C-alpha cells in the first residue's frame, strides 16, 4: 500500500515503510491529533511521538512489543492527554523539550535540547528546538541514509504555514526564524513533514510560500 499520510480518528493507521524505519501514523482525540509510532526494522525497538489522546488506540498500535520512549513535541494539553496511561502501561522513558518540561504534568526523564540525539534501536533522530508556538517545542529529524529526511514537526510547521502564535509578533518572528533556519535552510525540498495535526507535506511544497507567511504574520 502506498503511504498517503491521510488518517482519521477511529480509522486505521497509515504506515510509511522506509528501509530502516517503519512510521505508523494515527489520528486520536477531539482535536484530531496525530501520533506517530516509529519502529526500528533492525531491532524491533519502538518509540512513540505524542501520546496525544485515546490511550487504548495507542496501546493497540504499540502492541506486545512495547515502546522504549515517548517524545512529547510540546507542552500543549492536546499532545499529552494519554501520556500518563501509556507510560504506566509500557514503562517507557519520557522525552520533551527542556523549556516545555514544566508545562507537562508527567515527569520528563530526558529534557531535550537543540541538536540532541534521540534513538530508537539503530535509528537516530536529531532534535531541533523551535521557539514561538511554545517556549520548548521540538521537531525530530530523521536523516534517512537511504533517502530524504523525515521531520516530525509537532505544531510548529503545517501545510500552509507555521504553528499558531496567537497574533504575537515576537512569537511569530521567533517561530518563522527557527523554522526557516533550522528546517528550510538545513534540509532539502524532498524532506517529508509529519505535523501534529492533519495531512503531511514536504519542505519543497511549502518553501515557495515563506515570504507570503512572513508578510501575513502567521
Tab-separated table of C-alpha atoms in Angstrom:
chain	number	residue	atom	x	y	z
A	1	UNK	CA	0.000	0.000	0.000
A	2	UNK	CA	1.221	3.494	-0.827
A	3	UNK	CA	1.543	5.795	2.172
A	4	UNK	CA	-0.708	8.870	1.958
A	5	UNK	CA	-0.480	10.343	5.459
A	6	UNK	CA	-4.263	10.768	5.491
A	7	UNK	CA	-5.777	9.372	8.698
A	8	UNK	CA	-8.963	9.970	10.660
A	9	UNK	CA	-9.978	9.476	14.267
A	10	UNK	CA	-11.323	5.964	14.692
A	11	UNK	CA	-9.736	4.828	11.449
A	12	UNK	CA	-6.747	2.652	10.692
A	13	UNK	CA	-3.153	3.775	10.973
A	14	UNK	CA	-1.251	4.626	7.798
A	15	UNK	CA	2.215	3.074	7.623
A	16	UNK	CA	5.223	4.603	5.870
A	17	UNK	CA	7.758	1.834	5.308
A	18	UNK	CA	11.351	3.031	4.974
A	19	UNK	CA	14.461	0.895	4.649
A	20	UNK	CA	15.454	1.134	8.325
A	21	UNK	CA	12.333	2.565	9.933
A	22	UNK	CA	8.578	1.976	9.931
A	23	UNK	CA	6.419	5.018	10.701
A	24	UNK	CA	2.795	4.408	11.708
A	25	UNK	CA	0.544	7.481	11.806
A	26	UNK	CA	-2.768	7.515	13.654
A	27	UNK	CA	-5.284	10.269	14.473
A	28	UNK	CA	-6.707	10.480	18.001
A	29	UNK	CA	-8.882	12.694	20.155
A	30	UNK	CA	-11.322	15.580	19.679
A	31	UNK	CA	-8.635	17.851	18.191
A	32	UNK	CA	-7.597	15.349	15.502
A	33	UNK	CA	-4.084	14.947	16.856
A	34	UNK	CA	-1.538	12.860	15.026
A	35	UNK	CA	0.543	10.328	16.942
A	36	UNK	CA	3.463	8.527	15.321
A	37	UNK	CA	4.876	5.128	16.226
A	38	UNK	CA	8.439	4.621	14.986
A	39	UNK	CA	9.846	1.091	14.758
A	40	UNK	CA	13.478	0.261	14.042
A	41	UNK	CA	13.380	-2.522	11.487
A	42	UNK	CA	16.723	-3.989	12.610
A	43	UNK	CA	15.937	-4.298	16.321
A	44	UNK	CA	12.149	-4.053	16.632
A	45	UNK	CA	12.526	-1.265	19.187
A	46	UNK	CA	9.696	1.281	19.146
A	47	UNK	CA	9.234	4.946	20.071
A	48	UNK	CA	6.027	6.992	20.204
A	49	UNK	CA	5.812	10.663	19.263
A	50	UNK	CA	2.983	12.427	21.143
A	51	UNK	CA	0.754	10.281	23.355
A	52	UNK	CA	-1.931	12.781	22.467
A	53	UNK	CA	-5.194	11.067	23.391
A	54	UNK	CA	-7.065	7.740	23.394
A	55	UNK	CA	-4.578	5.530	25.214
A	56	UNK	CA	-6.415	2.368	24.105
A	57	UNK	CA	-5.832	3.183	20.427
A	58	UNK	CA	-2.186	3.985	21.055
A	59	UNK	CA	-1.542	0.875	23.133
A	60	UNK	CA	-3.195	-1.293	20.470
A	61	UNK	CA	-0.949	0.325	17.859
A	62	UNK	CA	2.114	-0.282	20.046
A	63	UNK	CA	1.198	-3.932	20.559
A	64	UNK	CA	3.009	-6.560	22.589
A	65	UNK	CA	6.497	-5.318	21.689
A	66	UNK	CA	6.041	-2.200	23.800
A	67	UNK	CA	7.919	1.065	23.453
A	68	UNK	CA	11.141	2.302	24.999
A	69	UNK	CA	10.322	6.007	24.811
A	70	UNK	CA	7.613	8.632	24.329
A	71	UNK	CA	8.607	12.009	22.943
A	72	UNK	CA	6.216	14.909	23.609
A	73	UNK	CA	6.724	17.596	20.978
A	74	UNK	CA	5.429	20.421	23.185
A	75	UNK	CA	3.545	21.288	26.331
A	76	UNK	CA	0.015	21.879	24.997
A	77	UNK	CA	-2.511	19.592	26.652
A	78	UNK	CA	-3.882	18.041	23.497
A	79	UNK	CA	-0.474	16.421	22.912
A	80	UNK	CA	-0.147	14.595	26.252
A	81	UNK	CA	-3.665	13.519	27.320
A	82	UNK	CA	-2.726	9.822	27.096
A	83	UNK	CA	0.868	10.175	28.265
A	84	UNK	CA	0.393	9.050	31.866
A	85	UNK	CA	-1.596	5.977	30.862
A	86	UNK	CA	0.788	4.976	28.070
A	87	UNK	CA	3.839	5.363	30.319
A	88	UNK	CA	2.170	3.390	33.113
A	89	UNK	CA	1.351	0.555	30.706
A	90	UNK	CA	4.726	0.421	28.942
A	91	UNK	CA	7.348	1.753	31.359
A	92	UNK	CA	8.650	3.993	28.561
A	93	UNK	CA	11.094	6.800	29.254
A	94	UNK	CA	9.718	10.262	28.597
A	95	UNK	CA	11.377	12.950	26.467
A	96	UNK	CA	10.360	16.580	25.901
A	97	UNK	CA	11.934	19.912	25.045
A	98	UNK	CA	13.801	21.250	28.062
A	99	UNK	CA	11.874	24.539	28.099
A	100	UNK	CA	8.461	22.827	27.997
A	101	UNK	CA	9.061	20.278	30.772
A	102	UNK	CA	7.365	22.420	33.428
A	103	UNK	CA	4.137	22.507	31.420
A	104	UNK	CA	3.784	18.725	31.060
A	105	UNK	CA	2.178	17.053	34.104
A	106	UNK	CA	4.003	13.747	33.587
A	107	UNK	CA	7.640	13.800	34.704
A	108	UNK	CA	10.144	14.122	31.855
A	109	UNK	CA	13.006	11.643	32.198
A	110	UNK	CA	15.128	13.238	29.467
A	111	UNK	CA	14.899	17.006	28.812
A	112	UNK	CA	15.901	17.584	25.185
A	113	UNK	CA	17.964	20.489	23.839
A	114	UNK	CA	18.601	21.640	20.288
A	115	UNK	CA	20.850	19.175	18.491
A	116	UNK	CA	20.343	16.335	20.951
A	117	UNK	CA	20.008	12.806	19.583
A	118	UNK	CA	17.030	10.599	20.358
A	119	UNK	CA	17.458	6.936	19.440
A	120	UNK	CA	15.059	4.161	18.545
A	121	UNK	CA	17.067	0.991	18.046
A	122	UNK	CA	19.774	1.781	15.478
A	123	UNK	CA	17.938	4.826	14.141
A	124	UNK	CA	18.956	8.320	15.238
A	125	UNK	CA	16.666	11.354	15.349
A	126	UNK	CA	18.023	14.872	15.836
A	127	UNK	CA	16.021	17.349	17.915
A	128	UNK	CA	15.522	20.916	16.668
A	129	UNK	CA	14.346	23.485	19.214
A	130	UNK	CA	11.752	25.767	17.590
A	131	UNK	CA	10.601	28.701	19.726
A	132	UNK	CA	7.287	30.506	19.278
A	133	UNK	CA	4.353	28.091	19.409
A	134	UNK	CA	5.637	27.240	22.886
A	135	UNK	CA	8.982	28.037	24.554
A	136	UNK	CA	10.247	24.474	24.262
A	137	UNK	CA	8.704	22.942	21.139
A	138	UNK	CA	10.911	20.414	19.388
A	139	UNK	CA	10.913	18.819	15.962
A	140	UNK	CA	12.621	15.484	15.330
A	141	UNK	CA	14.633	14.973	12.146
A	142	UNK	CA	15.415	11.516	10.773
A	143	UNK	CA	18.060	11.945	8.070
A	144	UNK	CA	17.421	8.703	6.227
A	145	UNK	CA	20.734	7.397	4.821
A	146	UNK	CA	18.770	5.626	2.076
A	147	UNK	CA	16.666	8.596	1.015
A	148	UNK	CA	15.434	12.024	2.054
A	149	UNK	CA	14.915	13.356	5.600
A	150	UNK	CA	11.720	12.818	7.550
A	151	UNK	CA	10.712	15.528	10.034
A	152	UNK	CA	8.171	15.337	12.884
A	153	UNK	CA	7.246	18.966	13.495
A	154	UNK	CA	4.602	18.884	16.230
A	155	UNK	CA	2.622	22.106	15.904
A	156	UNK	CA	5.488	24.220	14.508
A	157	UNK	CA	5.012	23.555	10.786
A	158	UNK	CA	1.938	22.500	8.814
A	159	UNK	CA	0.828	22.524	5.203
A	160	UNK	CA	0.195	26.228	4.633
A	161	UNK	CA	2.122	27.795	7.481
A	162	UNK	CA	3.833	27.698	10.826
A	163	UNK	CA	2.027	26.946	14.075
A	164	UNK	CA	-0.281	29.302	15.920
A	165	UNK	CA	1.437	32.232	17.671
A	166	UNK	CA	-1.821	33.960	18.670
A	167	UNK	CA	-1.073	37.233	16.832
A	168	UNK	CA	2.018	37.814	18.986
A	169	UNK	CA	4.525	39.438	16.597
A	170	UNK	CA	7.533	38.456	18.722
A	171	UNK	CA	6.468	34.809	18.958
A	172	UNK	CA	5.753	34.663	15.227
A	173	UNK	CA	9.114	36.251	14.353
A	174	UNK	CA	10.858	33.684	16.534
A	175	UNK	CA	8.986	30.703	15.096
A	176	UNK	CA	9.336	31.668	11.437
A	177	UNK	CA	13.037	32.360	12.000
A	178	UNK	CA	13.655	28.993	13.646
A	179	UNK	CA	11.646	27.083	11.050
A	180	UNK	CA	13.462	28.847	8.201
A	181	UNK	CA	16.969	28.438	9.611
A	182	UNK	CA	16.742	25.012	11.253
A	183	UNK	CA	14.472	23.250	8.762
A	184	UNK	CA	14.166	25.021	5.391
A	185	UNK	CA	17.791	26.198	5.221
A	186	UNK	CA	19.205	22.938	6.516
A	187	UNK	CA	17.153	20.322	4.672
A	188	UNK	CA	16.283	19.549	1.028
A	189	UNK	CA	12.937	20.053	-0.653
A	190	UNK	CA	12.206	16.305	-0.579
A	191	UNK	CA	12.109	16.328	3.230
A	192	UNK	CA	8.820	14.812	4.369
A	193	UNK	CA	6.921	16.709	7.072
A	194	UNK	CA	4.752	14.890	9.631
A	195	UNK	CA	2.779	17.525	11.588
A	196	UNK	CA	0.895	17.318	14.872
A	197	UNK	CA	-2.495	17.606	13.142
A	198	UNK	CA	-3.768	16.959	9.640
A	199	UNK	CA	-2.089	15.966	6.419
A	200	UNK	CA	1.622	15.629	5.686
A	201	UNK	CA	3.585	17.876	3.354
A	202	UNK	CA	7.148	18.412	2.106
A	203	UNK	CA	9.536	21.312	2.520
A	204	UNK	CA	9.521	21.730	-1.244
A	205	UNK	CA	5.761	22.208	-1.318
A	206	UNK	CA	5.931	24.862	1.411
A	207	UNK	CA	9.178	26.679	0.573
A	208	UNK	CA	7.702	28.954	-2.155
A	209	UNK	CA	5.283	30.419	0.414
A	210	UNK	CA	7.759	31.500	3.117
A	211	UNK	CA	7.735	35.174	2.078
A	212	UNK	CA	3.938	35.120	2.000
A	213	UNK	CA	3.818	33.719	5.541
A	214	UNK	CA	6.216	36.403	6.768
A	215	UNK	CA	4.114	39.136	5.159
A	216	UNK	CA	0.819	37.964	6.622
A	217	UNK	CA	2.374	37.416	10.084
A	218	UNK	CA	1.025	33.936	10.767
